[in-house]
Coordinates of C-alpha atoms and ligand atoms in Angstrom, one line a residue:
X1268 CA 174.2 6.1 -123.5
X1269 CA 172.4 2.8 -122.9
X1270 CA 169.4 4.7 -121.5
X1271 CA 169.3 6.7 -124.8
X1272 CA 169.4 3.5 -126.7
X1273 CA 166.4 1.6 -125.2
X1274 CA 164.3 5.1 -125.6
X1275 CA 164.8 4.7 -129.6
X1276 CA 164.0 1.3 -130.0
X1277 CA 161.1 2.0 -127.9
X1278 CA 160.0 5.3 -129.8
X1279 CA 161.2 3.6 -133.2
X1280 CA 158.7 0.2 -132.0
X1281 CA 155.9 2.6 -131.6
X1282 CA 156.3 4.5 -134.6
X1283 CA 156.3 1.2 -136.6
X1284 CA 153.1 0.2 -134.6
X1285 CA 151.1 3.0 -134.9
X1286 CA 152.6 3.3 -139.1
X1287 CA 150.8 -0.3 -139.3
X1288 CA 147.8 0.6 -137.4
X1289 CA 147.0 3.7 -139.5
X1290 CA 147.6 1.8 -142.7
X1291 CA 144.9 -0.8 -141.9
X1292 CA 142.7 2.3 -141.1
X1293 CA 140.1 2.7 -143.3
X1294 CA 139.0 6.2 -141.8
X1295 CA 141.0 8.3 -139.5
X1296 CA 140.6 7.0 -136.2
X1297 CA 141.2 8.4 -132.5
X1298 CA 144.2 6.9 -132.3
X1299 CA 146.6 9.7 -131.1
X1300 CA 145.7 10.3 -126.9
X1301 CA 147.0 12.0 -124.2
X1302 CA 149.3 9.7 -123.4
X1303 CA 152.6 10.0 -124.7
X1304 CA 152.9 7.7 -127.7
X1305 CA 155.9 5.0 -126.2
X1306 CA 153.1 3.9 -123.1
X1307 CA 150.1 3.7 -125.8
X1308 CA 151.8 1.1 -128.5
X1309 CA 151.2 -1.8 -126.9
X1310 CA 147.2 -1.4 -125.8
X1311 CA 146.3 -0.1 -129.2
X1312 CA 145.2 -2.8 -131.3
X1313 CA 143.0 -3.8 -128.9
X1314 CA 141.7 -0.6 -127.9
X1315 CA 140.8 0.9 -130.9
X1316 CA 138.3 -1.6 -131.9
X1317 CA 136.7 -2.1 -128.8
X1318 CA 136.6 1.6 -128.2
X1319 CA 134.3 1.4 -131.1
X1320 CA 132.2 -1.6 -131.5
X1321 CA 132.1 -4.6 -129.8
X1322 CA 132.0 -8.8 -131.5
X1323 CA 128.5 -8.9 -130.6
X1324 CA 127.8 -5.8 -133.3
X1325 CA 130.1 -7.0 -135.6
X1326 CA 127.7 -10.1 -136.0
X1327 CA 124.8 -8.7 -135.9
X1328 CA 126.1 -6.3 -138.5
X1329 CA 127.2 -9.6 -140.3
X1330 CA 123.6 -11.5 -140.0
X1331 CA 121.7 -8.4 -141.5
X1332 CA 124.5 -8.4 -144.0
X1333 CA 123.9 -12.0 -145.0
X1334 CA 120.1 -12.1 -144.8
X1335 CA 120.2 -9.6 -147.3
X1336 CA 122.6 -10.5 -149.6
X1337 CA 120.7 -14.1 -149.2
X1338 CA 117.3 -12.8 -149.7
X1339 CA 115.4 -15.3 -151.8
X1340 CA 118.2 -17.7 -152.1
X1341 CA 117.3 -21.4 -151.8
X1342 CA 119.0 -24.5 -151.9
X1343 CA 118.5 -27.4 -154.7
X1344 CA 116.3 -29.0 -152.2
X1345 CA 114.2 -25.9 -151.8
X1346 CA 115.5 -25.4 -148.0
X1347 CA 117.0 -22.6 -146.7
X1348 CA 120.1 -21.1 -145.9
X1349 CA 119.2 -20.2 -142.5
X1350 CA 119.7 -24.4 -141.6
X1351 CA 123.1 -24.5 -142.3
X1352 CA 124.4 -21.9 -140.1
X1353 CA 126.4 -23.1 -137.1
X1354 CA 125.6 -20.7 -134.7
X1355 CA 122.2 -21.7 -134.5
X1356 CA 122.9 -25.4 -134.7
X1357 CA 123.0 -26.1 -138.4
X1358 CA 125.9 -27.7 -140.4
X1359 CA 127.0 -25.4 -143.4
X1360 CA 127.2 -26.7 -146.6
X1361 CA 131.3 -27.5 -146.8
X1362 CA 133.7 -27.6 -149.7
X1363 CA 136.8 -28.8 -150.1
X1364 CA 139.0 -28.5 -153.1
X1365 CA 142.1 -30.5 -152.7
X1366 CA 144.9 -30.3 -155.9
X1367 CA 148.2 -29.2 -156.3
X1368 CA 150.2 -26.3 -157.4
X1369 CA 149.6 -24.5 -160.1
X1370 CA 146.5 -26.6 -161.3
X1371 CA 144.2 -23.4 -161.6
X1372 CA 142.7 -23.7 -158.0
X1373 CA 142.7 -19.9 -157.9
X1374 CA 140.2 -19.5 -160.8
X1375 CA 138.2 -22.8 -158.8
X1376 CA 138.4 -21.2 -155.7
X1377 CA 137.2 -17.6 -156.5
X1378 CA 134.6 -19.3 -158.6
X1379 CA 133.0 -20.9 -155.3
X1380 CA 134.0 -17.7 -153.2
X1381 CA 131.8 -15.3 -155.7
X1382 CA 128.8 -17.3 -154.1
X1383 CA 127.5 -14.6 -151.6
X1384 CA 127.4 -16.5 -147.9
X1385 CA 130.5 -17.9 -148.1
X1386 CA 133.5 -18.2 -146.0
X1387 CA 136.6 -19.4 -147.5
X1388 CA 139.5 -20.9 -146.1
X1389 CA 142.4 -20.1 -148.6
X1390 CA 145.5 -22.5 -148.3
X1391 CA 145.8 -23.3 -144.7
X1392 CA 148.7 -24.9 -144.7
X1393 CA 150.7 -22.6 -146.5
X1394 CA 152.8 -22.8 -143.4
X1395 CA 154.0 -26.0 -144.1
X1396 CA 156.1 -24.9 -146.6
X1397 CA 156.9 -25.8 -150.7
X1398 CA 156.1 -29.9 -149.2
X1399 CA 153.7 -32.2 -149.9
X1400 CA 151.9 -34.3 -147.4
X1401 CA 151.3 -37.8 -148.2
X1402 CA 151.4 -39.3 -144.4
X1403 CA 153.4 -39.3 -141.4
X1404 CA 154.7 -37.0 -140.2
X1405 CA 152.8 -34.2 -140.8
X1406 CA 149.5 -35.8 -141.9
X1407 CA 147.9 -35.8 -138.0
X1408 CA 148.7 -31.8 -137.6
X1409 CA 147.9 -31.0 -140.9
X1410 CA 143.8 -32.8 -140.8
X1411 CA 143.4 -31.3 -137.8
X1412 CA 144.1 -27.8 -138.9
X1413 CA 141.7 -28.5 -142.0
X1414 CA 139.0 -30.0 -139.6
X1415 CA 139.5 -27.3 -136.8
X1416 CA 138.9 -24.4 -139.9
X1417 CA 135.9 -26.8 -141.2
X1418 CA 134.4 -26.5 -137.7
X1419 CA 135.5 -22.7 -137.3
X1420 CA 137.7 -23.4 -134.2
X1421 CA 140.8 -20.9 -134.0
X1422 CA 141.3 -21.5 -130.6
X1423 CA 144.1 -24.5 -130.5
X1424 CA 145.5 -22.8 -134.4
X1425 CA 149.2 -20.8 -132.8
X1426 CA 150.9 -21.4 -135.9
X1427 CA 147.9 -20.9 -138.6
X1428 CA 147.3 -17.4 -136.9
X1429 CA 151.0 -16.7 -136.1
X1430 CA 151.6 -17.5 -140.1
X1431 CA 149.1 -16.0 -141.0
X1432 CA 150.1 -12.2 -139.4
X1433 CA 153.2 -12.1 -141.1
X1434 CA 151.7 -13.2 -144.4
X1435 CA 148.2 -12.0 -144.8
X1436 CA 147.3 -13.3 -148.2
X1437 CA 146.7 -16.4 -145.7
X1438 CA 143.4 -14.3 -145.0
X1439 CA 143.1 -11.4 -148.0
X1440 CA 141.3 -14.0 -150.2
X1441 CA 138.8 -14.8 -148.0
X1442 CA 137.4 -11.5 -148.9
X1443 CA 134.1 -11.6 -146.4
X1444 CA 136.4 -11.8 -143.5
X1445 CA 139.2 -9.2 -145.0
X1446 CA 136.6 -6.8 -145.1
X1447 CA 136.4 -6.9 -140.9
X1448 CA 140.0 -7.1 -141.4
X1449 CA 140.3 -4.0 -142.6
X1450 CA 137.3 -2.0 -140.4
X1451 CA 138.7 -3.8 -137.4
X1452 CA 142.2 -4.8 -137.2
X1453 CA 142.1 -4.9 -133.7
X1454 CA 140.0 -8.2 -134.0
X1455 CA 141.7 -9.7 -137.1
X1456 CA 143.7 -12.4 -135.6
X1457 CA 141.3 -13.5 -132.4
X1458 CA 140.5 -16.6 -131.7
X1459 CA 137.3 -15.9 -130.3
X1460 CA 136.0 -13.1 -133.3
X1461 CA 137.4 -15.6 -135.3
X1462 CA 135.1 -18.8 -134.4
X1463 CA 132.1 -16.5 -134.0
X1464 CA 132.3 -14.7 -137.5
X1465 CA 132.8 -17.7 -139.1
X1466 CA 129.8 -19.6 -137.2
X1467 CA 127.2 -17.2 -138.9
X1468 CA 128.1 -18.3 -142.6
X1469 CA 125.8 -20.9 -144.5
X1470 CA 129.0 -21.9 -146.6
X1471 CA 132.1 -22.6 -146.4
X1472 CA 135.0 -23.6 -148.7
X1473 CA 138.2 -24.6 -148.6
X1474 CA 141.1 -25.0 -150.9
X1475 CA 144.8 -27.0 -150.1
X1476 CA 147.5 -27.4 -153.1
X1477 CA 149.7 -29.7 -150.4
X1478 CA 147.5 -32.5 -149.4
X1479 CA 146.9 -35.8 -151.1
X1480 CA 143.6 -37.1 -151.8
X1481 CA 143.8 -40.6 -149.7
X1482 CA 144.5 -38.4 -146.8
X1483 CA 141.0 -36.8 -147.0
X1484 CA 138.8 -39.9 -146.6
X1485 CA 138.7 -39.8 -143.0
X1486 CA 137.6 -36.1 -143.2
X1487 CA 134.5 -37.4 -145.4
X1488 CA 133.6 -40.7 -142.9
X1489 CA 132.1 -38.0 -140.5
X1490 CA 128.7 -37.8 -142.2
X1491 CA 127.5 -35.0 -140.1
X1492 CA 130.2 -33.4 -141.3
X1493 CA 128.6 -33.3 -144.9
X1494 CA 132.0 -32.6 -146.4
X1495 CA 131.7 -32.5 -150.0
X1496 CA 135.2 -32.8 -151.9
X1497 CA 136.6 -31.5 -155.4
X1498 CA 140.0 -33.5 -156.4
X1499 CA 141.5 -30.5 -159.1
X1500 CA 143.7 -32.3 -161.9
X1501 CA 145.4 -30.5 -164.3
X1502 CA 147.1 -31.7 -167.4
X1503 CA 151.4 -32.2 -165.7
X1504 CA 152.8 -30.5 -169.0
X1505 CA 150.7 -27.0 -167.8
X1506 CA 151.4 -27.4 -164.3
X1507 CA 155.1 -27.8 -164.5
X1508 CA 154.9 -24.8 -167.6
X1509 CA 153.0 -22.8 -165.0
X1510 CA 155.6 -23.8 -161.4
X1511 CA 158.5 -22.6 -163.8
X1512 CA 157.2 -19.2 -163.7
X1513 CA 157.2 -19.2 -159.8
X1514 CA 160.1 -18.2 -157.6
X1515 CA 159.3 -20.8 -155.1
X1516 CA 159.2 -24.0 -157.0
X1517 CA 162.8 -24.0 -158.4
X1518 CA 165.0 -26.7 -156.3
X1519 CA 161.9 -27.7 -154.6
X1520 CA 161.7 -31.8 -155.7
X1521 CA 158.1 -31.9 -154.7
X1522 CA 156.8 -29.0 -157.1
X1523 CA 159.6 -28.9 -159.9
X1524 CA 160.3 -32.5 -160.3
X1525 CA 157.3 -34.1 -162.9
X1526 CA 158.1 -37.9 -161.6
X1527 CA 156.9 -36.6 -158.0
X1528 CA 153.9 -34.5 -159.2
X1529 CA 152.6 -37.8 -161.3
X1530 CA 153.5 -40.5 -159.0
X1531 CA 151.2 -38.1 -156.9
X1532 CA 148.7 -37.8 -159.7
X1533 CA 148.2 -41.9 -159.9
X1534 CA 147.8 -42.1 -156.1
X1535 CA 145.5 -39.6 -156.4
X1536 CA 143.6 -41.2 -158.9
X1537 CA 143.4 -44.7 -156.9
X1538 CA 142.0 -42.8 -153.8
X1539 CA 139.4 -41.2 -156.5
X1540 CA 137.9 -44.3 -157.4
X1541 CA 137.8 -45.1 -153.7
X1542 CA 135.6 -42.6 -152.4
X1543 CA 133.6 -42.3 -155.4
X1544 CA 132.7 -45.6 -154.5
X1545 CA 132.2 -44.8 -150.8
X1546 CA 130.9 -41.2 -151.2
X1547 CA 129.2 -41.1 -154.8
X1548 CA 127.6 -37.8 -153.9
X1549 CA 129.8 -36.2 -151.4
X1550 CA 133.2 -36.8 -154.1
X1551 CA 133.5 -35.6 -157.2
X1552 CA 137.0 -35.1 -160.0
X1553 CA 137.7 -32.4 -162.2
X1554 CA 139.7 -31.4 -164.8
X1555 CA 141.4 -27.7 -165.0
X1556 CA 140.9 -28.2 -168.8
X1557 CA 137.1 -29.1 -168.6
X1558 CA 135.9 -25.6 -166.1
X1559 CA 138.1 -23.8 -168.2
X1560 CA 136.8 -25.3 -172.0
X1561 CA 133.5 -24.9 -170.9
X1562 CA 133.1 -22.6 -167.7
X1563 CA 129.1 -22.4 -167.2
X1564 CA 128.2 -25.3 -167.7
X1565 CA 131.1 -26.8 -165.5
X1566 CA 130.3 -24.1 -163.1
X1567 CA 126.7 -25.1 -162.9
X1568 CA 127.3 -29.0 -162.2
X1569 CA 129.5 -27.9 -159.9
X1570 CA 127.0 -26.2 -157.7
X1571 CA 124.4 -29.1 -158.2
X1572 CA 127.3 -31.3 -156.4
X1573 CA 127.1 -28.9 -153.9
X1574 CA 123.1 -28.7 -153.9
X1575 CA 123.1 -25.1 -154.6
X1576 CA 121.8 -22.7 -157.8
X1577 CA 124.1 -21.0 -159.6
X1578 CA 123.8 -17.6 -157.9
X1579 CA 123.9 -14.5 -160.0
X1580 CA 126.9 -13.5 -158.3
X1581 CA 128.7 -16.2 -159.7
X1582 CA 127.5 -15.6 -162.9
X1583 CA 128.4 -12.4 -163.2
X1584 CA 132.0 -13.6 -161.7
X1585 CA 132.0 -15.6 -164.9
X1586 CA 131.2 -13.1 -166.9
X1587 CA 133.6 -11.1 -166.2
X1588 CA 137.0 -13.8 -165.5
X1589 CA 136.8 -16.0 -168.7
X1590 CA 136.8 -13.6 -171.7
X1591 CA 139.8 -11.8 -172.0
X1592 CA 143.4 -11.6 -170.6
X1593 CA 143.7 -8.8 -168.8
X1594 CA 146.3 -9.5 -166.0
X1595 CA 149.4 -11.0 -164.8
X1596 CA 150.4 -15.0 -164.4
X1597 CA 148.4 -14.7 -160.8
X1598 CA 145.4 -13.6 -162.3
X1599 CA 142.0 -15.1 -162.6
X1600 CA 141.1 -12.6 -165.2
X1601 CA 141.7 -14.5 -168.1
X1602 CA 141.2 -16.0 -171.5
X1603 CA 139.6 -19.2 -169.8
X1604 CA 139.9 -20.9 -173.1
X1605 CA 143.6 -20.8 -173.5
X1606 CA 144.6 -20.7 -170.1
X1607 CA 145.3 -24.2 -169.6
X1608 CA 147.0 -24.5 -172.9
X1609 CA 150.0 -22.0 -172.7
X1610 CA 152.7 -24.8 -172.2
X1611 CA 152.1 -25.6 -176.3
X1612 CA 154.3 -22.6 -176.9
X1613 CA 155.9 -22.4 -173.4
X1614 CA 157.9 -25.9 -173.3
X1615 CA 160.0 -26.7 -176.0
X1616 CA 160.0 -30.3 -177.0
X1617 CA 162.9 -31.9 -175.0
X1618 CA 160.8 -30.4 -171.8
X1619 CA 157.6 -31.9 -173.2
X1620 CA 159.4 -35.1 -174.2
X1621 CA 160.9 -35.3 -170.4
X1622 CA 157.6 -34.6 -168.9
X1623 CA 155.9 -37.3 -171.1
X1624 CA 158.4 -39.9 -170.2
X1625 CA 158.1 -39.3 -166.4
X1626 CA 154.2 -39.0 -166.2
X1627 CA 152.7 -42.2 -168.6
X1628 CA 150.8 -43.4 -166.3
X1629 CA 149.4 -40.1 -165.1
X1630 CA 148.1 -38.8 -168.4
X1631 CA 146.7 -42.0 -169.5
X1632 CA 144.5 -42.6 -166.2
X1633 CA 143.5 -38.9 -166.2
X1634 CA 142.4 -38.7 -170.2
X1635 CA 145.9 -36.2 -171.3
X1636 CA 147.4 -37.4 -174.6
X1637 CA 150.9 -38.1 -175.2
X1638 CA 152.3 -35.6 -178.2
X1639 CA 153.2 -37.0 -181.3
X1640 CA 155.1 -34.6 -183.1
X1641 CA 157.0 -31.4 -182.1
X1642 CA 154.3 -29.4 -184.2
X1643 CA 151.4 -28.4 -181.6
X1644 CA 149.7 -25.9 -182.9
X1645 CA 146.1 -28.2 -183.6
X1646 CA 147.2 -30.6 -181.2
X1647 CA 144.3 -31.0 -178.7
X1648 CA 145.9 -32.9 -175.3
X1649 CA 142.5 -34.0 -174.0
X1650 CA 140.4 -37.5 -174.2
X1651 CA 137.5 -38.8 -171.8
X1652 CA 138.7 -40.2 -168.3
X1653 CA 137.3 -42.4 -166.1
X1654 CA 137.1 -42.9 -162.2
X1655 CA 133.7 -44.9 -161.7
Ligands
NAG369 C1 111.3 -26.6 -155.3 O1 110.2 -25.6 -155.5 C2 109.9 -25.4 -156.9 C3 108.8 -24.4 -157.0 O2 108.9 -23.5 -155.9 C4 109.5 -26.7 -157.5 O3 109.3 -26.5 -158.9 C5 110.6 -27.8 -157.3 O4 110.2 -29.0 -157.8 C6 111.0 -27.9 -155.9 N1 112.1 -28.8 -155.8 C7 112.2 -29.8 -154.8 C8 113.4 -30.6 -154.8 O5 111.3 -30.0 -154.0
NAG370 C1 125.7 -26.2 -171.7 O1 124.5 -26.7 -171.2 C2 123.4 -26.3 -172.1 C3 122.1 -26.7 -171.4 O2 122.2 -27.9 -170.7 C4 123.5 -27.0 -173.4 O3 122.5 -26.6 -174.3 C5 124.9 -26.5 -174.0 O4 125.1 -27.2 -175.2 C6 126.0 -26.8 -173.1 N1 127.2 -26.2 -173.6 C7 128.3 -26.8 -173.8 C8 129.4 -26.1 -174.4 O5 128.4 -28.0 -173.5
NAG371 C1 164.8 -26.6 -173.9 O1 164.8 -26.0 -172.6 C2 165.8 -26.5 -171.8 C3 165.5 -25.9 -170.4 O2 164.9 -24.7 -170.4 C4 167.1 -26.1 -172.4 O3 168.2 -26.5 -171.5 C5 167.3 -26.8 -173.7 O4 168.5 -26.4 -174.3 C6 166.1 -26.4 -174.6 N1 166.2 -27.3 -175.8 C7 166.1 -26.8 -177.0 C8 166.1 -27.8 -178.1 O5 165.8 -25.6 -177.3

């Protein structure tokens, strides 16, 4: 009885493994052998990919891919690419966009990732749960996940990759790397493909919702680091619209509570005018309401800060994400225009009212006017802001 048992959990544990295996399969693979399926389960993910191509050809698959999709592309300073890949002893050109919730670091994000070249590190500390980290205790743990990523070092990052298994949107928007993902699967989640696929891209960016600005700074002292950093604000009154609309946020005091996301907001805004000071060209802020209001032209300065053209790619990215309003709340395809503006209709006015009262200080240092009347239909919530 026992014996009979154990031989369906181990039949039922292969099934489920070889079910995954052939769902990350592009193209039908050898995967069925002579040996009966309970002894194979356990080799396969390995096997299958290195049956069939080894790292090395992955990467040299990935330079050719890269030197094409590159061809012709030059930095601002008329350098190029090819001296800011890792692998051969360059430093890449490195972005970080540090916000919150909910304060349209999506759209940001997929803006950057359209430039061809570049690897991005989406969210990696989703792991640390619906928190924010202002200092101890997780502050140590968490920079050193952001730095080991920055460096493309896997090896000492369990937990990222462990998370990042069981919840692969960790890895799905870093679309460059997905797309090995999906032709290997074998190699997804190893440390060692890992830190060598990453090594060959020029660029790399980087987005966290759960880290606080003044936590940054020592991630920008290393100058051969050449970090540069994006601080995304968004009007509270949209953010907290936006989080209500989320199943996570609810009962969560750091993402549904406004007097936590703006006390955060002023801190954020003190550590601003810090390292513009310290690192006029390597810092920059940004307001959710300003890419979105005028998305070219934003885009454009953006890439100057990051000493790179405007790509095509990108352009055409823009092209075709700020016209109309085609998908759901998640979606970057969007009516760039209103986007930001939603919570005019969304909040009634006791929720505006509340929000106000809790975030003064906030939207006066970051330029968002306080409403004056429950009528908002011409109501325009923006002024100029200043962190010089
Ligand atoms: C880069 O090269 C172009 C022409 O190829 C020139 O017009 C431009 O001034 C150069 N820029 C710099 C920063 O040297
Ligand atoms: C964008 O920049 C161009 C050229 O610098 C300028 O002519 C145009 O007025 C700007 N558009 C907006 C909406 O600011
Ligand atoms: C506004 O919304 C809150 C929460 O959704 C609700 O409790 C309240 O009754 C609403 N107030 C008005 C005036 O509709």
């Amino acid at each position: 009885m026992v014996r009979r048992k154990e031989f369906f959990w181990v039949a039922f544990i292969a099934l489920g493994c070889l079910l995954i295996i052939a769902l990350y399969q592009k193209e039908p693979q050898p995967i069925i052998r002579s040996k009966p399926v309970a002894f194979q389960s356990i080799q396969i993910d390995d096997s299958i990919s290195e049956h069939h191509i080894s790292i090395e050809q992955i990467l040299n698959l990935q330079r050719y891919r890269l030197k094409s999709e590159l061809y012709g592309y030059k930095l601002l300073s008329n350098k190029s690419w090819t001296d800011n890949v890792l692998e051969t002893g360059g430093q890449p050109i490195r972005t970080l966009i540090v916000t919150t919730w909910r304060s349209g670091s999506t759209f940001l994000g997929d803006i950057i990732n359209a430039l061809p070249g570049n690897y991005y590190h989406y969210e990696p500390l989703l792991d640390y749960g619906i928190i924010q980290i202002r200092g101890p205790p997780y502050a140590d743990s968490a920079i050193n996940v952001l730095r080991n990523l920055l460096n493309c070092n896997y090896k000492d990052l369990h937990r990222y990759l462990e998370f990042g298994m069981s919840h692969v949107y960790l890895f799905t928007h870093n679309k460059r790397l997905w797309n090995q993902c999906e032709s290997y699967p074998g190699y997804c989640w190893n440390p060692e493909f890992l830190n060598a696929f990453c090594r060959t891209f020029p660029f790399q960016s980087m987005k966290t919702v759960r880290m606080r600005l003044k936590l940054i700074e020592e991630l920008l002292e290393d100058k051969s680091f050449n970090l540069k950093v994006i601080l995304l604000v968004r009007d509270p009154r949209g953010t907290l619209q936006s989080r209500r609309h989320r199943d996570w946020c609810p009962g969560e005091p750091d993402c549904d509570q406004p007097n936590y996301l703006c006390s955060d907001m002023v801190s954020d805004y003190s550590a601003a005018i810090r390292l513009k000071q310290l690192y006029p060209s390597r810092f920059r802020a940004l307001r959710y309401e300003d890419l979105s209001l005028n998305p070219y032209n934003t885009t454009k300065e953006i890439f100057k800060f990051m000493g790179l053209e405007l790509h095509n790619q990108v352009k055409e990215f823009l092209d075709s994400h700020t016209t109309y309003d085609v998908g759901g709340v998640s979606s970057t395809y969007r009516d760039s225009k209103n986007a930001p503006f939603h919570w005019k209709t969304d909040l009634n006015y006791t929720e505006v009212q509340w929000i106000e009262d809790n975030c003064k200080d906030a939207m006066k240092l970051w330029g968002y006017v306080r409403t004056k009347s429950s009528n908002l239909k011409n109501f325009y919530p923006l002024v100029p802001y200043d962190i010089e």
